[in-house]
Structure formats: structure tokens, C-alpha cells
């Protein structure tokens, strides 16, 4: 049983915005915080558009879409999240920034609230050190992009995470319409430990001239029934994010075998970061 009515989310980027949308549609009150008014405005616009699309497609009634939008509150002030029953952090993958936030969360949320992070690879145990005595309430709640579409939430226990925190998090993810799957706290957890080496290997295959990028992806979509080829998926995730996760894997698992492919790093150096930059492995105009 999760006992959550109000969810606080920190970070209104693609992940935070997606989690907010899913939470609101599932009936939770959402307070979405970001330090940038511009990011919050973009997120509000995207929620209206995406919920409108669901109404057009007949997936959601107009009344339910209106009710979901009413349950969403956008704020620049972290203090506005103080009466939430759980906080989910979804800021950029920066360990120092996350630790600064979890130190604040420990002081703000003193009534047993869950302190969750949507990190894709940073150690939960490391983030939890910033929460002091509240470390038993820190847990990983790893959503996948696009959040409204992907069913999985990888739930990661840190060394100090209590069983009560884990049980309540699993129940909450289910109440949000997701399928939670538990994993332990090792670099990259399960998802990125398995996914990223495949993506990295696709870059090596391209670099060594085994096949053209489009053909590498075609082989994996048609032969393995992946919805996107590994190189298209790397653009979707962000090439800089892929390099960052590979670094976390190499350092955390102590194996050079996880280092990012030189070609992948070169594209990042050239600013070809994927969809968000308009160009990565492939061109993404508009
Ligand atoms: N937000 C919400 N809904 C979206 C969306 C978005 N950004 N993008 C697509 N959708 C929805 C569409 O509305 C559509 O819904 P309906 O079927 O109900 O109409 C559905 O998804 C399919 O979309 P499209 O027909 O436009 O395109 P598609 O069939 O090519 O699917 C995709 C797009 C869902 C992204 C699909 O290509 C896919 O599943 N790709 C793999 C995504 C993946 O692997 N994600 C995990 C990335 S790793 C990660 O997130 C974690 C990490 O730590 C790095």
C-alpha cells in the first residue's frame, strides 16, 4: 500500500514531464518544480498537446484529460512541494546536483515520505549518503522514455533502502499504470548495463566499416524485432547521455570493456548529440 495522493517531481524536462503526465492521468495530484520558467512553460504546453492527442485518438475522454490537467501544478519553488507524499527527482545526470537536492529533501520531508530518484545509472547508495538519517527512504525509480508509452519502472534499492520504502514504491509504480521490476544497486542497474554495451557495439561496427548506420539499424529492427535500431535509439536517448552512462559503467564496474567507442565520443565532441541537437548519427530536421 503506498498511501500517496500528492506527488512532487523535481525537474520538468522530458523525463520529469512524462512522469508528471502519467501521474496526473492516474489520478494523483502533481506538483512539478523546475528552476526555469521557460522549461515549465514548455512542459505545460506539451502536457496540453499530448493529452489533447489522447482525446483525439479516443484513448482518454475530454473530461478525464481536463481533470488530469487540473491536477497538474507547475512551480519554480522547491518549497511548494513540502506537503507532497513522495518526491521524485528527475534533474540532469549530475551526482553533485542530485546530492544537493537529497540533502534538502531530507530536511523538507520528515514524515516518512519516499525520496525517489529517476537516475539512469548513478548509484542510489551514493545519492542516499546526502540524505543522512533518511537514507532508508531513498530509492531509484527509473522510468523510460517516452514515459507515457514505456511500461517499465526499474526499482532500485540502495544499500540502506528499507523494505517498507521498496514495497511502497512498487505499489505506487503499479498505481501509475506501470510494471515495476526490482534491481540492485550496481552501476547501470540492469537496463543500462545490458542496453548500453549493445549501443556501443553498434558504434564499433559502424567505425570498423562492418555496415552503414542505416543497415546496422535495419539488421537489428528486422532481425531482432527491436522497435528502433541501436543507433537510432542512441540519438533518441542523446549521444552525450550514452557516453556518460558508459563512463559510469566503466568506473562503477571496473572494466575498461565498458568505455565509450571513440566514434561515439567524437560525435559528441562535434555537438552531434542526437534528436535534441537536430543531428546525431542521423539527421533530425525540425
Ligand atoms: N510521448 C508520448 N507518447 C509518444 C511519444 C512521446 N514522446 N512518442 C511516441 N508516442 C506514442 C505515440 O503517440 C503512439 O501512440 P499510439 O500507438 O497510441 O498512437 C505510440 O507512441 C507510437 O508512436 P509512433 O507511431 O509515432 O512511432 P513508433 O511506432 O515508431 O513508436 C516509440 C515510437 C514508442 C518511441 C518506439 O519507437 C519505441 O518504443 N522505441 C524504443 C524506445 C526505447 O527503447 N526507450 C527506452 C530508452 S532508454 C531510457 O529511456 C532509459 C535510459 O536510462 C537511457
CSV table of C-alpha atoms and ligand atoms in Angstrom, one decimal:
chain,number,residue,atom,x,y,z
A,1,UNK,CA,0.0,0.0,0.0
A,2,UNK,CA,1.5,3.3,-1.0
A,3,UNK,CA,-0.7,6.0,0.7
A,4,UNK,CA,0.3,8.6,-1.8
A,5,UNK,CA,-2.1,11.3,-3.0
A,6,UNK,CA,0.3,14.1,-3.9
A,7,UNK,CA,3.5,13.6,-5.9
A,8,UNK,CA,6.2,16.2,-6.1
A,9,UNK,CA,8.5,16.0,-9.1
A,10,UNK,CA,11.8,17.9,-9.4
A,11,UNK,CA,12.9,18.7,-13.0
A,12,UNK,CA,10.4,19.3,-15.8
A,13,UNK,CA,12.5,18.0,-18.7
A,14,UNK,CA,11.4,15.1,-20.9
A,15,UNK,CA,11.5,12.6,-18.1
A,16,UNK,CA,10.0,14.7,-15.3
A,17,UNK,CA,7.3,16.0,-17.6
A,18,UNK,CA,6.5,12.4,-18.7
A,19,UNK,CA,6.3,11.2,-15.1
A,20,UNK,CA,4.0,14.1,-14.3
A,21,UNK,CA,1.7,13.4,-17.2
A,22,UNK,CA,1.4,9.7,-16.2
A,23,UNK,CA,0.9,10.5,-12.6
A,24,UNK,CA,-1.9,13.1,-13.3
A,25,UNK,CA,-3.7,10.7,-15.7
A,26,UNK,CA,-3.5,8.0,-13.0
A,27,UNK,CA,-5.4,10.3,-10.6
A,28,UNK,CA,-2.5,11.8,-8.5
A,29,UNK,CA,-2.1,15.5,-7.6
A,30,UNK,CA,1.2,16.6,-9.2
A,31,UNK,CA,3.5,19.5,-8.2
A,32,UNK,CA,6.1,19.8,-10.8
A,33,UNK,CA,9.1,22.0,-9.9
A,34,UNK,CA,11.8,23.4,-12.2
A,35,UNK,CA,14.1,26.4,-11.7
A,36,UNK,CA,13.4,27.5,-15.2
A,37,UNK,CA,10.1,29.3,-16.0
A,38,UNK,CA,10.7,28.6,-19.7
A,39,UNK,CA,11.1,24.8,-19.2
A,40,UNK,CA,7.9,24.8,-17.1
A,41,UNK,CA,6.0,26.7,-19.8
A,42,UNK,CA,7.2,24.2,-22.5
A,43,UNK,CA,6.2,21.3,-20.3
A,44,UNK,CA,2.7,22.8,-19.7
A,45,UNK,CA,2.3,23.2,-23.4
A,46,UNK,CA,3.4,19.7,-24.1
A,47,UNK,CA,1.0,18.2,-21.5
A,48,UNK,CA,-1.9,20.1,-23.2
A,49,UNK,CA,-0.8,18.8,-26.6
A,50,UNK,CA,-0.2,15.2,-25.6
A,51,UNK,CA,-3.4,14.9,-23.5
A,52,UNK,CA,-5.3,16.5,-26.5
A,53,UNK,CA,-3.8,13.8,-28.8
A,54,UNK,CA,-5.0,11.1,-26.4
A,55,UNK,CA,-8.6,12.6,-26.6
A,56,UNK,CA,-8.4,12.8,-30.4
A,57,UNK,CA,-7.4,9.1,-30.5
A,58,UNK,CA,-10.2,8.1,-28.1
A,59,UNK,CA,-7.8,6.8,-25.5
A,60,UNK,CA,-8.9,9.4,-22.9
A,61,UNK,CA,-12.2,11.2,-22.5
A,62,UNK,CA,-12.2,15.0,-22.7
A,63,UNK,CA,-13.4,15.1,-19.0
A,64,UNK,CA,-10.5,12.9,-17.9
A,65,UNK,CA,-8.0,15.0,-19.8
A,66,UNK,CA,-9.4,18.2,-18.3
A,67,UNK,CA,-9.3,16.6,-14.8
A,68,UNK,CA,-5.6,15.4,-15.4
A,69,UNK,CA,-4.6,19.0,-16.4
A,70,UNK,CA,-6.3,20.4,-13.3
A,71,UNK,CA,-4.3,18.0,-11.1
A,72,UNK,CA,-1.0,19.4,-12.6
A,73,UNK,CA,0.6,22.4,-10.8
A,74,UNK,CA,3.8,24.0,-12.1
A,75,UNK,CA,6.2,25.9,-9.8
A,76,UNK,CA,9.7,27.3,-9.6
A,77,UNK,CA,9.8,27.0,-5.8
A,78,UNK,CA,11.0,23.7,-4.3
A,79,UNK,CA,9.2,24.7,-1.0
A,80,UNK,CA,5.8,24.3,-2.8
A,81,UNK,CA,6.5,20.5,-2.8
A,82,UNK,CA,6.7,20.4,1.0
A,83,UNK,CA,3.3,18.8,1.6
A,84,UNK,CA,3.8,16.0,-1.0
A,85,UNK,CA,3.6,12.4,0.0
A,86,UNK,CA,6.6,11.4,-2.2
A,87,UNK,CA,9.2,13.3,-4.2
A,88,UNK,CA,10.7,12.1,-7.5
A,89,UNK,CA,13.9,13.8,-8.6
A,90,UNK,CA,14.3,13.9,-12.4
A,91,UNK,CA,17.0,16.5,-13.0
A,92,UNK,CA,20.1,16.1,-15.2
A,93,UNK,CA,22.6,13.2,-14.5
A,94,UNK,CA,24.9,15.2,-12.2
A,95,UNK,CA,25.8,13.4,-9.0
A,96,UNK,CA,26.7,16.6,-7.1
A,97,UNK,CA,23.4,18.3,-8.1
A,98,UNK,CA,21.4,15.2,-7.1
A,99,UNK,CA,23.2,15.0,-3.7
A,100,UNK,CA,22.5,18.7,-3.1
A,101,UNK,CA,18.8,18.1,-3.7
A,102,UNK,CA,18.6,14.9,-1.5
A,103,UNK,CA,20.2,16.9,1.4
A,104,UNK,CA,17.4,19.4,1.0
A,105,UNK,CA,14.7,16.6,0.7
A,106,UNK,CA,15.9,15.1,4.0
A,107,UNK,CA,15.3,18.4,5.7
A,108,UNK,CA,12.0,19.1,4.0
A,109,UNK,CA,10.3,15.7,4.1
A,110,UNK,CA,10.4,14.4,7.6
A,111,UNK,CA,7.2,12.3,7.8
A,112,UNK,CA,8.3,9.1,6.2
A,113,UNK,CA,7.9,10.3,2.6
A,114,UNK,CA,9.7,8.3,-0.1
A,115,UNK,CA,12.7,10.2,-1.7
A,116,UNK,CA,13.0,8.7,-5.2
A,117,UNK,CA,15.5,9.4,-8.0
A,118,UNK,CA,14.9,8.8,-11.7
A,119,UNK,CA,18.7,8.4,-12.2
A,120,UNK,CA,19.6,6.1,-15.1
A,121,UNK,CA,22.9,5.0,-13.7
A,122,UNK,CA,24.2,7.0,-10.7
A,123,UNK,CA,24.5,4.8,-7.6
A,124,UNK,CA,21.4,5.1,-5.3
A,125,UNK,CA,23.7,4.3,-2.3
A,126,UNK,CA,25.9,7.3,-3.3
A,127,UNK,CA,22.9,9.7,-3.7
A,128,UNK,CA,21.5,8.4,-0.3
A,129,UNK,CA,24.6,9.5,1.6
A,130,UNK,CA,23.4,13.1,1.2
A,131,UNK,CA,20.1,12.2,2.9
A,132,UNK,CA,21.8,11.3,6.2
A,133,UNK,CA,19.3,9.6,8.5
A,134,UNK,CA,16.7,9.5,5.7
A,135,UNK,CA,18.9,7.1,3.6
A,136,UNK,CA,16.4,4.3,4.3
A,137,UNK,CA,13.7,6.3,2.3
A,138,UNK,CA,15.9,6.8,-0.8
A,139,UNK,CA,15.2,4.6,-3.8
A,140,UNK,CA,15.7,4.5,-7.5
A,141,UNK,CA,12.5,4.8,-9.6
A,142,UNK,CA,13.9,4.6,-13.2
A,143,UNK,CA,11.3,5.4,-15.8
A,144,UNK,CA,11.9,5.0,-19.6
A,145,UNK,CA,11.4,7.4,-22.5
A,146,UNK,CA,8.7,8.1,-23.7
A,147,UNK,CA,7.3,7.7,-20.2
A,148,UNK,CA,3.6,7.6,-21.2
A,149,UNK,CA,4.4,4.7,-23.6
A,150,UNK,CA,7.0,2.5,-21.8
A,151,UNK,CA,5.6,0.1,-19.3
A,152,UNK,CA,8.7,-0.4,-17.2
A,153,UNK,CA,9.8,1.2,-13.9
A,154,UNK,CA,13.1,-0.3,-12.7
A,155,UNK,CA,13.0,0.0,-8.9
A,156,UNK,CA,16.5,0.1,-7.4
A,157,UNK,CA,17.3,-0.5,-3.7
A,158,UNK,CA,20.3,1.3,-2.3
A,159,UNK,CA,22.3,-0.4,0.5
A,160,UNK,CA,20.3,1.4,3.2
A,161,UNK,CA,16.8,1.4,1.4
A,162,UNK,CA,14.2,-0.2,3.7
A,163,UNK,CA,11.8,-3.0,2.7
A,164,UNK,CA,8.9,-0.6,3.6
A,165,UNK,CA,10.3,2.0,1.1
A,166,UNK,CA,10.7,-0.7,-1.6
A,167,UNK,CA,7.2,-2.1,-1.1
A,168,UNK,CA,5.5,1.3,-1.2
A,169,UNK,CA,7.5,2.3,-4.3
A,170,UNK,CA,6.5,-0.9,-6.1
A,171,UNK,CA,2.8,-0.3,-5.2
A,172,UNK,CA,3.0,3.3,-6.3
A,173,UNK,CA,4.5,2.4,-9.7
A,174,UNK,CA,1.7,-0.1,-10.2
A,175,UNK,CA,-0.9,2.6,-9.3
A,176,UNK,CA,0.7,4.8,-12.0
A,177,UNK,CA,-0.1,2.0,-14.5
A,178,UNK,CA,3.5,0.8,-14.8
A,179,UNK,CA,5.1,-2.6,-14.3
A,180,UNK,CA,7.8,-2.2,-11.6
A,181,UNK,CA,10.7,-4.6,-11.7
A,182,UNK,CA,13.3,-4.6,-8.8
A,183,UNK,CA,17.0,-4.5,-9.3
A,184,UNK,CA,20.0,-4.0,-7.0
A,185,UNK,CA,22.3,-1.0,-6.9
A,186,UNK,CA,25.2,-1.8,-9.3
A,187,UNK,CA,26.3,0.8,-12.0
A,188,UNK,CA,23.8,1.0,-14.8
A,189,UNK,CA,21.4,-1.4,-12.8
A,190,UNK,CA,20.1,-4.0,-15.3
A,191,UNK,CA,18.7,-1.8,-18.0
A,192,UNK,CA,21.7,0.3,-19.0
A,193,UNK,CA,24.2,-2.4,-18.2
A,194,UNK,CA,22.6,-4.5,-20.9
A,195,UNK,CA,21.4,-1.8,-23.3
A,196,UNK,CA,24.5,0.5,-23.5
A,197,UNK,CA,27.1,-2.2,-24.5
A,198,UNK,CA,24.7,-3.1,-27.4
A,199,UNK,CA,24.5,0.6,-28.5
A,200,UNK,CA,28.3,1.0,-28.0
A,201,UNK,CA,29.0,-2.2,-30.1
A,202,UNK,CA,26.8,-0.7,-32.9
A,203,UNK,CA,29.1,2.3,-33.0
A,204,UNK,CA,32.2,0.0,-33.2
A,205,UNK,CA,30.5,-1.9,-36.0
A,206,UNK,CA,30.0,1.4,-37.8
A,207,UNK,CA,33.5,2.6,-37.1
A,208,UNK,CA,35.1,-0.6,-38.3
A,209,UNK,CA,33.0,-0.5,-41.5
A,210,UNK,CA,31.0,-3.6,-40.8
A,211,UNK,CA,27.9,-1.9,-42.2
A,212,UNK,CA,26.4,1.6,-42.8
A,213,UNK,CA,24.5,3.0,-39.8
A,214,UNK,CA,21.1,2.6,-41.6
A,215,UNK,CA,22.0,-1.1,-42.3
A,216,UNK,CA,23.1,-1.8,-38.7
A,217,UNK,CA,19.8,-0.5,-37.5
A,218,UNK,CA,17.8,-2.4,-40.2
A,219,UNK,CA,19.5,-5.6,-39.1
A,220,UNK,CA,18.5,-5.1,-35.5
A,221,UNK,CA,14.9,-3.9,-36.2
A,222,UNK,CA,14.1,-6.6,-38.8
A,223,UNK,CA,16.2,-9.4,-37.3
A,224,UNK,CA,15.7,-8.8,-33.6
A,225,UNK,CA,12.3,-7.0,-33.6
A,226,UNK,CA,13.6,-4.0,-31.8
A,227,UNK,CA,11.3,-1.0,-32.3
A,228,UNK,CA,14.3,1.2,-33.1
A,229,UNK,CA,17.8,0.2,-34.2
A,230,UNK,CA,20.6,0.8,-31.6
A,231,UNK,CA,22.0,3.9,-33.5
A,232,UNK,CA,18.5,5.5,-33.8
A,233,UNK,CA,17.9,4.7,-30.2
A,234,UNK,CA,21.3,6.3,-29.2
A,235,UNK,CA,20.1,9.5,-31.0
A,236,UNK,CA,16.8,9.3,-29.1
A,237,UNK,CA,18.5,8.9,-25.7
A,238,UNK,CA,21.2,11.5,-26.5
A,239,UNK,CA,24.7,10.6,-27.5
A,240,UNK,CA,26.2,12.6,-24.6
A,241,UNK,CA,23.9,10.7,-22.2
A,242,UNK,CA,25.2,7.4,-23.7
A,243,UNK,CA,28.8,8.4,-23.2
A,244,UNK,CA,28.0,9.5,-19.6
A,245,UNK,CA,26.4,6.2,-18.8
A,246,UNK,CA,29.3,4.2,-20.4
A,247,UNK,CA,31.7,6.2,-18.1
A,248,UNK,CA,29.6,5.3,-15.1
A,249,UNK,CA,29.6,1.6,-16.1
A,250,UNK,CA,33.4,1.6,-16.8
A,251,UNK,CA,34.2,3.3,-13.4
A,252,UNK,CA,31.5,1.5,-11.4
A,253,UNK,CA,32.1,-2.0,-12.7
A,254,UNK,CA,35.8,-1.5,-13.0
A,255,UNK,CA,36.1,-2.9,-16.6
A,256,UNK,CA,37.6,-0.9,-19.5
A,257,UNK,CA,35.4,-3.0,-21.8
A,258,UNK,CA,32.5,-0.5,-21.0
A,259,UNK,CA,34.4,2.6,-22.3
A,260,UNK,CA,32.5,4.5,-25.0
A,261,UNK,CA,33.5,3.9,-28.6
A,262,UNK,CA,35.9,6.6,-30.0
A,263,UNK,CA,33.4,7.4,-32.8
A,264,UNK,CA,30.6,7.9,-30.3
A,265,UNK,CA,32.8,10.3,-28.3
A,266,UNK,CA,33.8,12.1,-31.5
A,267,UNK,CA,30.2,12.8,-32.5
A,268,UNK,CA,29.6,14.3,-29.0
A,269,UNK,CA,32.7,16.5,-29.3
A,270,UNK,CA,31.3,17.7,-32.7
A,271,UNK,CA,27.9,18.6,-31.0
A,272,UNK,CA,26.1,15.9,-32.8
A,273,UNK,CA,24.1,14.9,-29.7
A,274,UNK,CA,21.1,13.2,-31.4
A,275,UNK,CA,17.4,14.3,-31.7
A,276,UNK,CA,17.8,17.2,-29.3
A,277,UNK,CA,20.5,18.8,-31.4
A,278,UNK,CA,18.9,18.1,-34.7
A,279,UNK,CA,21.7,15.8,-35.7
A,280,UNK,CA,23.5,12.7,-34.2
A,281,UNK,CA,24.1,9.5,-36.1
A,282,UNK,CA,21.2,10.6,-38.3
A,283,UNK,CA,19.7,14.0,-39.2
A,284,UNK,CA,16.6,15.0,-37.3
A,285,UNK,CA,15.3,18.2,-39.0
A,286,UNK,CA,12.7,20.3,-37.3
B,1,LIG,N1,5.4,10.9,-25.6
B,1,LIG,C1,4.2,10.2,-25.5
B,1,LIG,N2,3.8,9.4,-26.4
B,1,LIG,C2,4.6,9.1,-27.5
B,1,LIG,C3,5.8,9.7,-27.7
B,1,LIG,C4,6.2,10.7,-26.7
B,1,LIG,N3,7.4,11.3,-26.7
B,1,LIG,N4,6.4,9.3,-28.8
B,1,LIG,C5,5.5,8.4,-29.3
B,1,LIG,N5,4.5,8.3,-28.5
B,1,LIG,C6,3.3,7.4,-28.7
B,1,LIG,C7,2.5,7.8,-29.9
B,1,LIG,O1,1.5,8.7,-29.6
B,1,LIG,C8,1.9,6.4,-30.4
B,1,LIG,O2,0.8,6.1,-29.6
B,1,LIG,P1,-0.5,5.3,-30.2
B,1,LIG,O3,0.1,4.0,-30.7
B,1,LIG,O4,-1.4,5.1,-29.0
B,1,LIG,O5,-1.0,6.1,-31.3
B,1,LIG,C9,3.0,5.4,-30.0
B,1,LIG,O6,3.8,6.1,-29.0
B,1,LIG,C10,3.8,5.0,-31.2
B,1,LIG,O7,4.3,6.2,-31.7
B,1,LIG,P2,4.6,6.4,-33.3
B,1,LIG,O8,3.6,5.7,-34.1
B,1,LIG,O9,4.8,7.9,-33.5
B,1,LIG,O10,6.1,5.9,-33.5
B,1,LIG,P3,6.6,4.4,-33.3
B,1,LIG,O11,5.7,3.4,-33.6
B,1,LIG,O12,7.9,4.5,-34.0
B,1,LIG,O13,7.0,4.4,-31.7
B,1,LIG,C11,8.4,4.7,-29.9
B,1,LIG,C12,7.8,5.4,-31.1
B,1,LIG,C13,7.3,4.4,-28.9
B,1,LIG,C14,9.4,5.7,-29.3
B,1,LIG,C15,9.1,3.4,-30.4
B,1,LIG,O14,10.0,3.6,-31.4
B,1,LIG,C16,9.9,2.7,-29.3
B,1,LIG,O15,9.4,2.0,-28.4
B,1,LIG,N6,11.3,3.0,-29.3
B,1,LIG,C17,12.2,2.4,-28.3
B,1,LIG,C18,12.1,3.4,-27.1
B,1,LIG,C19,13.1,2.9,-26.0
B,1,LIG,O16,13.8,1.9,-26.1
B,1,LIG,N7,13.0,3.7,-24.9
B,1,LIG,C20,13.9,3.4,-23.8
B,1,LIG,C21,15.1,4.3,-24.0
B,1,LIG,S1,16.3,4.1,-22.7
B,1,LIG,C22,15.7,5.1,-21.4
B,1,LIG,O17,14.7,5.8,-21.5
B,1,LIG,C23,16.4,5.0,-20.1
B,1,LIG,C24,17.8,5.3,-20.0
B,1,LIG,O18,18.2,5.2,-18.9
B,1,LIG,C25,18.7,5.8,-21.1
